[in-house]
Each structure stands twice: as C-alpha cells, then as structure tokens.
PDB file of C-alpha atoms in Angstrom:
ATOM      1  CA  MET G  12      -3.016  40.747 -19.148  1.00  0.00           C
ATOM      2  CA  ARG G  13       0.260  39.570 -17.647  1.00  0.00           C
ATOM      3  CA  ASP G  14       1.691  35.674 -18.992  1.00  0.00           C
ATOM      4  CA  VAL G  15       2.669  32.774 -17.215  1.00  0.00           C
ATOM      5  CA  ILE G  16       5.772  31.609 -17.210  1.00  0.00           C
ATOM      6  CA  LEU G  17       7.006  28.302 -15.846  1.00  0.00           C
ATOM      7  CA  TYR G  18      10.056  27.755 -15.182  1.00  0.00           C
ATOM      8  CA  MET G  19      11.171  23.679 -14.902  1.00  0.00           C
ATOM      9  CA  SER G  20      14.674  22.055 -14.360  1.00  0.00           C
ATOM     10  CA  MET G  21      15.140  19.079 -16.366  1.00  0.00           C
ATOM     11  CA  SER G  22      17.395  16.716 -17.843  1.00  0.00           C
ATOM     12  CA  LEU G  23      18.484  16.444 -21.536  1.00  0.00           C
ATOM     13  CA  ASP G  24      16.520  13.621 -22.067  1.00  0.00           C
ATOM     14  CA  GLY G  25      13.074  15.364 -21.025  1.00  0.00           C
ATOM     15  CA  PHE G  26      12.555  13.989 -17.899  1.00  0.00           C
ATOM     16  CA  VAL G  27      11.190  16.711 -14.686  1.00  0.00           C
ATOM     17  CA  GLY G  28      11.098  13.874 -12.217  1.00  0.00           C
ATOM     18  CA  SER G  29      13.063  10.592 -11.689  1.00  0.00           C
ATOM     19  CA  ASP G  30      13.014   8.107  -8.970  1.00  0.00           C
ATOM     20  CA  ARG G  31      16.288   8.051  -9.649  1.00  0.00           C
ATOM     21  CA  GLU G  32      17.601  11.427  -9.029  1.00  0.00           C
ATOM     22  CA  HIS G  33      15.929  14.643  -9.168  1.00  0.00           C
ATOM     23  CA  PRO G  34      16.710  17.046 -12.665  1.00  0.00           C
ATOM     24  CA  GLY G  35      16.244  20.899  -9.633  1.00  0.00           C
ATOM     25  CA  ILE G  36      19.659  19.114  -7.531  1.00  0.00           C
ATOM     26  CA  ALA G  37      21.291  17.340  -9.576  1.00  0.00           C
ATOM     27  CA  VAL G  38      23.440  19.385 -11.064  1.00  0.00           C
ATOM     28  CA  PRO G  39      25.023  22.229  -8.887  1.00  0.00           C
ATOM     29  CA  GLY G  40      23.938  25.428 -10.453  1.00  0.00           C
ATOM     30  CA  GLY G  41      26.794  28.073 -10.049  1.00  0.00           C
ATOM     31  CA  ASP G  42      26.989  31.432  -9.264  1.00  0.00           C
ATOM     32  CA  GLU G  43      25.314  33.103 -12.922  1.00  0.00           C
ATOM     33  CA  LEU G  44      22.933  30.582 -12.807  1.00  0.00           C
ATOM     34  CA  LYS G  45      20.959  31.026  -9.351  1.00  0.00           C
ATOM     35  CA  GLN G  46      22.412  35.477  -9.863  1.00  0.00           C
ATOM     36  CA  TRP G  47      19.969  34.551 -13.293  1.00  0.00           C
ATOM     37  CA  LYS G  48      17.297  33.702 -11.613  1.00  0.00           C
ATOM     38  CA  LEU G  49      17.323  35.868  -8.807  1.00  0.00           C
ATOM     39  CA  ASP G  50      16.864  38.816 -11.420  1.00  0.00           C
ATOM     40  CA  ARG G  51      13.837  36.497 -12.703  1.00  0.00           C
ATOM     41  CA  ILE G  52      11.686  35.753  -9.522  1.00  0.00           C
ATOM     42  CA  SER G  53      12.144  38.829  -8.160  1.00  0.00           C
ATOM     43  CA  ARG G  54      10.476  40.349 -10.604  1.00  0.00           C
ATOM     44  CA  ALA G  55       7.546  38.134 -10.629  1.00  0.00           C
ATOM     45  CA  GLY G  56       3.840  39.079  -9.895  1.00  0.00           C
ATOM     46  CA  ALA G  57       3.008  36.062  -8.095  1.00  0.00           C
ATOM     47  CA  HIS G  58       4.652  32.103  -7.363  1.00  0.00           C
ATOM     48  CA  LEU G  59       2.252  29.131  -8.211  1.00  0.00           C
ATOM     49  CA  MET G  60       2.324  25.652  -7.534  1.00  0.00           C
ATOM     50  CA  GLY G  61       1.038  22.464  -7.006  1.00  0.00           C
ATOM     51  CA  ARG G  62       0.793  21.062  -3.381  1.00  0.00           C
ATOM     52  CA  ILE G  63       3.221  18.890  -3.112  1.00  0.00           C
ATOM     53  CA  THR G  64       5.851  21.972  -4.426  1.00  0.00           C
ATOM     54  CA  TYR G  65       4.041  24.449  -1.920  1.00  0.00           C
ATOM     55  CA  GLN G  66       4.451  21.585   1.000  1.00  0.00           C
ATOM     56  CA  GLU G  67       8.164  21.018  -0.080  1.00  0.00           C
ATOM     57  CA  MET G  68       8.828  25.102  -0.357  1.00  0.00           C
ATOM     58  CA  SER G  69       6.704  25.976   2.393  1.00  0.00           C
ATOM     59  CA  SER G  70       9.366  23.535   5.082  1.00  0.00           C
ATOM     60  CA  TYR G  71      12.351  26.128   3.883  1.00  0.00           C
ATOM     61  CA  TRP G  72      12.195  29.167   2.508  1.00  0.00           C
ATOM     62  CA  PRO G  73      10.518  30.730   6.332  1.00  0.00           C
ATOM     63  CA  ARG G  74      13.441  30.048   7.892  1.00  0.00           C
ATOM     64  CA  SER G  75      16.291  30.467   5.393  1.00  0.00           C
ATOM     65  CA  ASP G  76      18.799  33.132   5.345  1.00  0.00           C
ATOM     66  CA  ASP G  77      18.863  31.862   1.861  1.00  0.00           C
ATOM     67  CA  PRO G  78      20.044  34.965  -1.479  1.00  0.00           C
ATOM     68  CA  TYR G  79      16.382  32.924  -3.151  1.00  0.00           C
ATOM     69  CA  ALA G  80      14.693  33.363   0.606  1.00  0.00           C
ATOM     70  CA  ALA G  81      13.062  37.105   0.414  1.00  0.00           C
ATOM     71  CA  PRO G  82      11.182  36.579  -3.388  1.00  0.00           C
ATOM     72  CA  MET G  83       9.819  33.601  -2.230  1.00  0.00           C
ATOM     73  CA  ASN G  84       9.102  34.780   0.852  1.00  0.00           C
ATOM     74  CA  ASP G  85       7.669  38.172  -0.121  1.00  0.00           C
ATOM     75  CA  ILE G  86       5.551  37.705  -2.827  1.00  0.00           C
ATOM     76  CA  PRO G  87       2.348  36.412  -3.332  1.00  0.00           C
ATOM     77  CA  LYS G  88       1.623  32.214  -4.001  1.00  0.00           C
ATOM     78  CA  VAL G  89      -1.201  30.674  -5.318  1.00  0.00           C
ATOM     79  CA  VAL G  90      -0.977  26.783  -4.958  1.00  0.00           C
ATOM     80  CA  PHE G  91      -3.448  24.320  -6.782  1.00  0.00           C
ATOM     81  CA  SER G  92      -4.580  22.306  -4.570  1.00  0.00           C
ATOM     82  CA  LYS G  93      -8.987  20.265  -4.260  1.00  0.00           C
ATOM     83  CA  THR G  94      -7.602  18.788  -0.804  1.00  0.00           C
ATOM     84  CA  LEU G  95      -4.845  21.730   0.595  1.00  0.00           C
ATOM     85  CA  SER G  96      -7.205  23.396   3.317  1.00  0.00           C
ATOM     86  CA  ASP G  97      -5.534  26.575   4.623  1.00  0.00           C
ATOM     87  CA  ALA G  98      -1.932  27.615   3.112  1.00  0.00           C
ATOM     88  CA  GLU G  99      -1.209  30.910   4.472  1.00  0.00           C
ATOM     89  CA  ALA G 100      -0.612  29.654   8.004  1.00  0.00           C
ATOM     90  CA  SER G 101       2.311  27.675   6.569  1.00  0.00           C
ATOM     91  CA  TRP G 102       3.530  30.910   4.347  1.00  0.00           C
ATOM     92  CA  PRO G 103       2.374  33.642   4.330  1.00  0.00           C
ATOM     93  CA  GLU G 104       0.996  35.343   1.416  1.00  0.00           C
ATOM     94  CA  THR G 105       0.116  32.267   0.770  1.00  0.00           C
ATOM     95  CA  ARG G 106      -3.459  31.084  -0.793  1.00  0.00           C
ATOM     96  CA  VAL G 107      -5.093  27.875  -2.561  1.00  0.00           C
ATOM     97  CA  ALA G 108      -6.696  27.765  -5.313  1.00  0.00           C
ATOM     98  CA  ARG G 109      -9.179  25.538  -5.896  1.00  0.00           C
ATOM     99  CA  GLY G 110     -11.255  25.730  -8.889  1.00  0.00           C
ATOM    100  CA  GLU G 111     -11.272  24.555 -12.972  1.00  0.00           C
ATOM    101  CA  LEU G 112      -7.187  25.002 -13.889  1.00  0.00           C
ATOM    102  CA  THR G 113      -8.775  27.112 -16.648  1.00  0.00           C
ATOM    103  CA  THR G 114     -11.133  29.429 -15.031  1.00  0.00           C
ATOM    104  CA  GLU G 115      -8.424  30.031 -12.001  1.00  0.00           C
ATOM    105  CA  ILE G 116      -5.211  31.198 -14.579  1.00  0.00           C
ATOM    106  CA  ALA G 117      -7.691  32.918 -16.248  1.00  0.00           C
ATOM    107  CA  ALA G 118      -8.817  34.837 -13.236  1.00  0.00           C
ATOM    108  CA  ILE G 119      -5.116  35.451 -12.894  1.00  0.00           C
ATOM    109  CA  LYS G 120      -4.069  36.590 -15.519  1.00  0.00           C
ATOM    110  CA  ALA G 121      -6.562  39.035 -15.251  1.00  0.00           C
ATOM    111  CA  GLU G 122      -5.348  40.264 -11.765  1.00  0.00           C
ATOM    112  CA  PRO G 123      -3.159  43.202 -12.468  1.00  0.00           C
ATOM    113  CA  GLY G 124       1.062  43.100 -11.788  1.00  0.00           C
ATOM    114  CA  PRO G 125       3.771  42.523 -13.369  1.00  0.00           C
ATOM    115  CA  ASP G 126       4.247  38.525 -15.202  1.00  0.00           C
ATOM    116  CA  VAL G 127       3.636  35.247 -12.659  1.00  0.00           C
ATOM    117  CA  ILE G 128       5.943  32.862 -12.016  1.00  0.00           C
ATOM    118  CA  VAL G 129       4.660  28.712 -12.297  1.00  0.00           C
ATOM    119  CA  TRP G 130       7.710  26.232 -10.308  1.00  0.00           C
ATOM    120  CA  GLY G 131       5.769  22.992 -10.753  1.00  0.00           C
ATOM    121  CA  GLY G 132       5.683  20.312  -9.490  1.00  0.00           C
ATOM    122  CA  GLY G 133       5.547  18.028 -13.108  1.00  0.00           C
ATOM    123  CA  ARG G 134       2.231  16.867 -13.115  1.00  0.00           C
ATOM    124  CA  LEU G 135       0.967  20.133 -12.061  1.00  0.00           C
ATOM    125  CA  ALA G 136       3.644  21.914 -15.148  1.00  0.00           C
ATOM    126  CA  GLY G 137       2.510  18.592 -17.408  1.00  0.00           C
ATOM    127  CA  ALA G 138      -1.320  20.097 -17.331  1.00  0.00           C
ATOM    128  CA  LEU G 139      -0.881  23.980 -17.728  1.00  0.00           C
ATOM    129  CA  ALA G 140       1.558  22.255 -20.757  1.00  0.00           C
ATOM    130  CA  ALA G 141      -1.704  20.093 -22.379  1.00  0.00           C
ATOM    131  CA  ALA G 142      -4.104  23.062 -21.829  1.00  0.00           C
ATOM    132  CA  ASP G 143      -1.782  25.427 -23.662  1.00  0.00           C
ATOM    133  CA  LEU G 144      -2.415  27.749 -20.196  1.00  0.00           C
ATOM    134  CA  ILE G 145       2.384  28.985 -19.825  1.00  0.00           C
ATOM    135  CA  ASP G 146       3.043  31.480 -21.680  1.00  0.00           C
ATOM    136  CA  GLU G 147       6.320  31.406 -21.357  1.00  0.00           C
ATOM    137  CA  TYR G 148       8.610  27.896 -20.858  1.00  0.00           C
ATOM    138  CA  ARG G 149      11.587  29.256 -19.763  1.00  0.00           C
ATOM    139  CA  LEU G 150      13.975  24.642 -19.673  1.00  0.00           C
ATOM    140  CA  LEU G 151      16.647  24.833 -17.402  1.00  0.00           C
ATOM    141  CA  VAL G 152      18.655  21.118 -19.202  1.00  0.00           C
ATOM    142  CA  GLN G 153      20.780  19.786 -16.459  1.00  0.00           C
ATOM    143  CA  PRO G 154      23.576  17.753 -18.019  1.00  0.00           C
ATOM    144  CA  LEU G 155      22.224  14.613 -16.434  1.00  0.00           C
ATOM    145  CA  ALA G 156      20.530  11.320 -18.897  1.00  0.00           C
ATOM    146  CA  LEU G 157      17.647   9.746 -16.276  1.00  0.00           C
ATOM    147  CA  GLY G 158      17.006   7.265 -19.000  1.00  0.00           C
ATOM    148  CA  ARG G 159      13.675   7.422 -17.444  1.00  0.00           C
ATOM    149  CA  GLY G 160      10.810   9.421 -15.470  1.00  0.00           C
ATOM    150  CA  GLN G 161       8.158  11.744 -15.830  1.00  0.00           C
ATOM    151  CA  ALA G 162       7.875  13.844 -19.003  1.00  0.00           C
ATOM    152  CA  LEU G 163       7.328  17.079 -18.932  1.00  0.00           C
ATOM    153  CA  PHE G 164       4.768  17.585 -22.099  1.00  0.00           C
ATOM    154  CA  GLY G 165       3.534  13.363 -21.666  1.00  0.00           C
ATOM    155  CA  GLN G 166      -0.148  15.053 -20.595  1.00  0.00           C
ATOM    156  CA  LEU G 167      -0.143  16.847 -24.578  1.00  0.00           C
ATOM    157  CA  PRO G 168      -3.340  15.921 -26.096  1.00  0.00           C
ATOM    158  CA  GLN G 169      -2.182  16.879 -28.826  1.00  0.00           C
ATOM    159  CA  SER G 170       1.560  17.663 -31.027  1.00  0.00           C
ATOM    160  CA  ARG G 171       2.711  21.697 -30.093  1.00  0.00           C
ATOM    161  CA  ARG G 172       5.221  23.650 -32.222  1.00  0.00           C
ATOM    162  CA  LEU G 173       6.792  26.018 -30.069  1.00  0.00           C
ATOM    163  CA  ASP G 174       8.975  29.149 -30.940  1.00  0.00           C
ATOM    164  CA  LEU G 175      13.125  29.478 -29.678  1.00  0.00           C
ATOM    165  CA  VAL G 176      13.089  32.140 -27.922  1.00  0.00           C
ATOM    166  CA  GLU G 177      16.981  32.512 -26.664  1.00  0.00           C
ATOM    167  CA  THR G 178      19.623  30.165 -25.011  1.00  0.00           C
ATOM    168  CA  THR G 179      21.468  30.766 -22.458  1.00  0.00           C
ATOM    169  CA  PRO G 180      24.371  28.343 -21.263  1.00  0.00           C
ATOM    170  CA  PHE G 181      25.848  28.989 -18.127  1.00  0.00           C
ATOM    171  CA  PRO G 182      30.042  27.101 -17.329  1.00  0.00           C
ATOM    172  CA  SER G 183      27.820  23.881 -15.128  1.00  0.00           C
ATOM    173  CA  GLY G 184      26.417  22.955 -18.026  1.00  0.00           C
ATOM    174  CA  VAL G 185      23.161  24.002 -17.354  1.00  0.00           C
ATOM    175  CA  VAL G 186      21.618  25.608 -20.829  1.00  0.00           C
ATOM    176  CA  VAL G 187      18.073  27.810 -20.308  1.00  0.00           C
ATOM    177  CA  HIS G 188      16.594  27.082 -23.166  1.00  0.00           C
ATOM    178  CA  ILE G 189      13.142  30.241 -23.473  1.00  0.00           C
ATOM    179  CA  TYR G 190       9.606  29.202 -25.613  1.00  0.00           C
ATOM    180  CA  ARG G 191       7.140  30.493 -26.571  1.00  0.00           C
ATOM    181  CA  PRO G 192       4.108  28.845 -27.759  1.00  0.00           C
ATOM    182  CA  GLN G 193       2.974  29.302 -30.867  1.00  0.00           C
ATOM    183  CA  HIS G 194      -0.470  30.557 -32.279  1.00  0.00           C
ATOM    184  CA  SER G 195      -1.846  29.956 -35.291  1.00  0.00           C
TER     185      SER G 195
END
C-alpha cells in the first residue's frame, strides 16, 4: 500500500494561503531546496491536487523547461473536483477524481506503485488532514509571518498529535519539517 505525502509551503505562523502573499513563492528557496524537492518528487507515483492547483499548474508545466517540468508532466496526476469535466486534454496523464474523498484516497493507496504526493491547495490539504488521510507531512516552513490567512489544520475536528521524523534547514531560511501522524 502506498503512502499519501503532503508537500505544503506555509508561513512561520502556520498559514498556507493568504491575501497578502503566497507562502510557497514569497521566499526564493535556492538551489539546495530545489534539488531536495526534485530528488523526492521525481520518485512519486502520482501527483494529487485540487482543481484550482490543477488549473494553475496545467497552464504552466506543459510549456516549461524548468527542471521540475519533466516529473510534473510525466508522472500521472489526479485532480479532485466535482466540477472539472476533462483534465487529460489540458495536461496529459491526468484524471479527475469525483467520488467521496475517503473512497478515492483508499483506491489510490491500493494501486501498485510508489507513494503519491499531494500538492494541495489549502482546501484539499485541509480536508485530507481533517479526514486523517495523510501519511506524511512535508511542511516547508518559510521565514515569513503573514498574520492572517488559511490555516492548514483549520478543518480538524479535534487536535492531532504528530511525530517529528526529520528537519532540514536550507540557506534560504526555509526549514523542512517532516511529520507522521501518531495512531493509537
């Protein structure tokens, strides 16, 4: 069974989105962080994302020559959306998941292959966290305080404990925190 791994940039004060700045692009990550991410996303079995993230990425990656373009374009993608009709036409290797979130994730986890990566956005990531469907959190904490915005864990029905697996600081000031949920 494969794991669902969330990659999410967030501000130091815990926001994954804001009307002020986007924590994923506010601070340049530098070459070391880019290589760290490339090494990991290149091994993914699929990219999972919400409709808005899909629309943003599908308009960029198919025409990009960035080193991220190959793994983003070549690895299968699953878009969670009730309204999107066809994703394959805009970005090859893409299918739309329209079913209930828990059922869809269970089916994806049961498929053969490497672990899958969730890119978000914030609503999808929050819903997955609230339903306890994320096996590992790879949180890229930016040296940025937003003061307000969308919290990753704002949808949790109750508090949840996580085990810290690893931390990796980068010269840009970004610190990657890797957590796994505690299961009693």
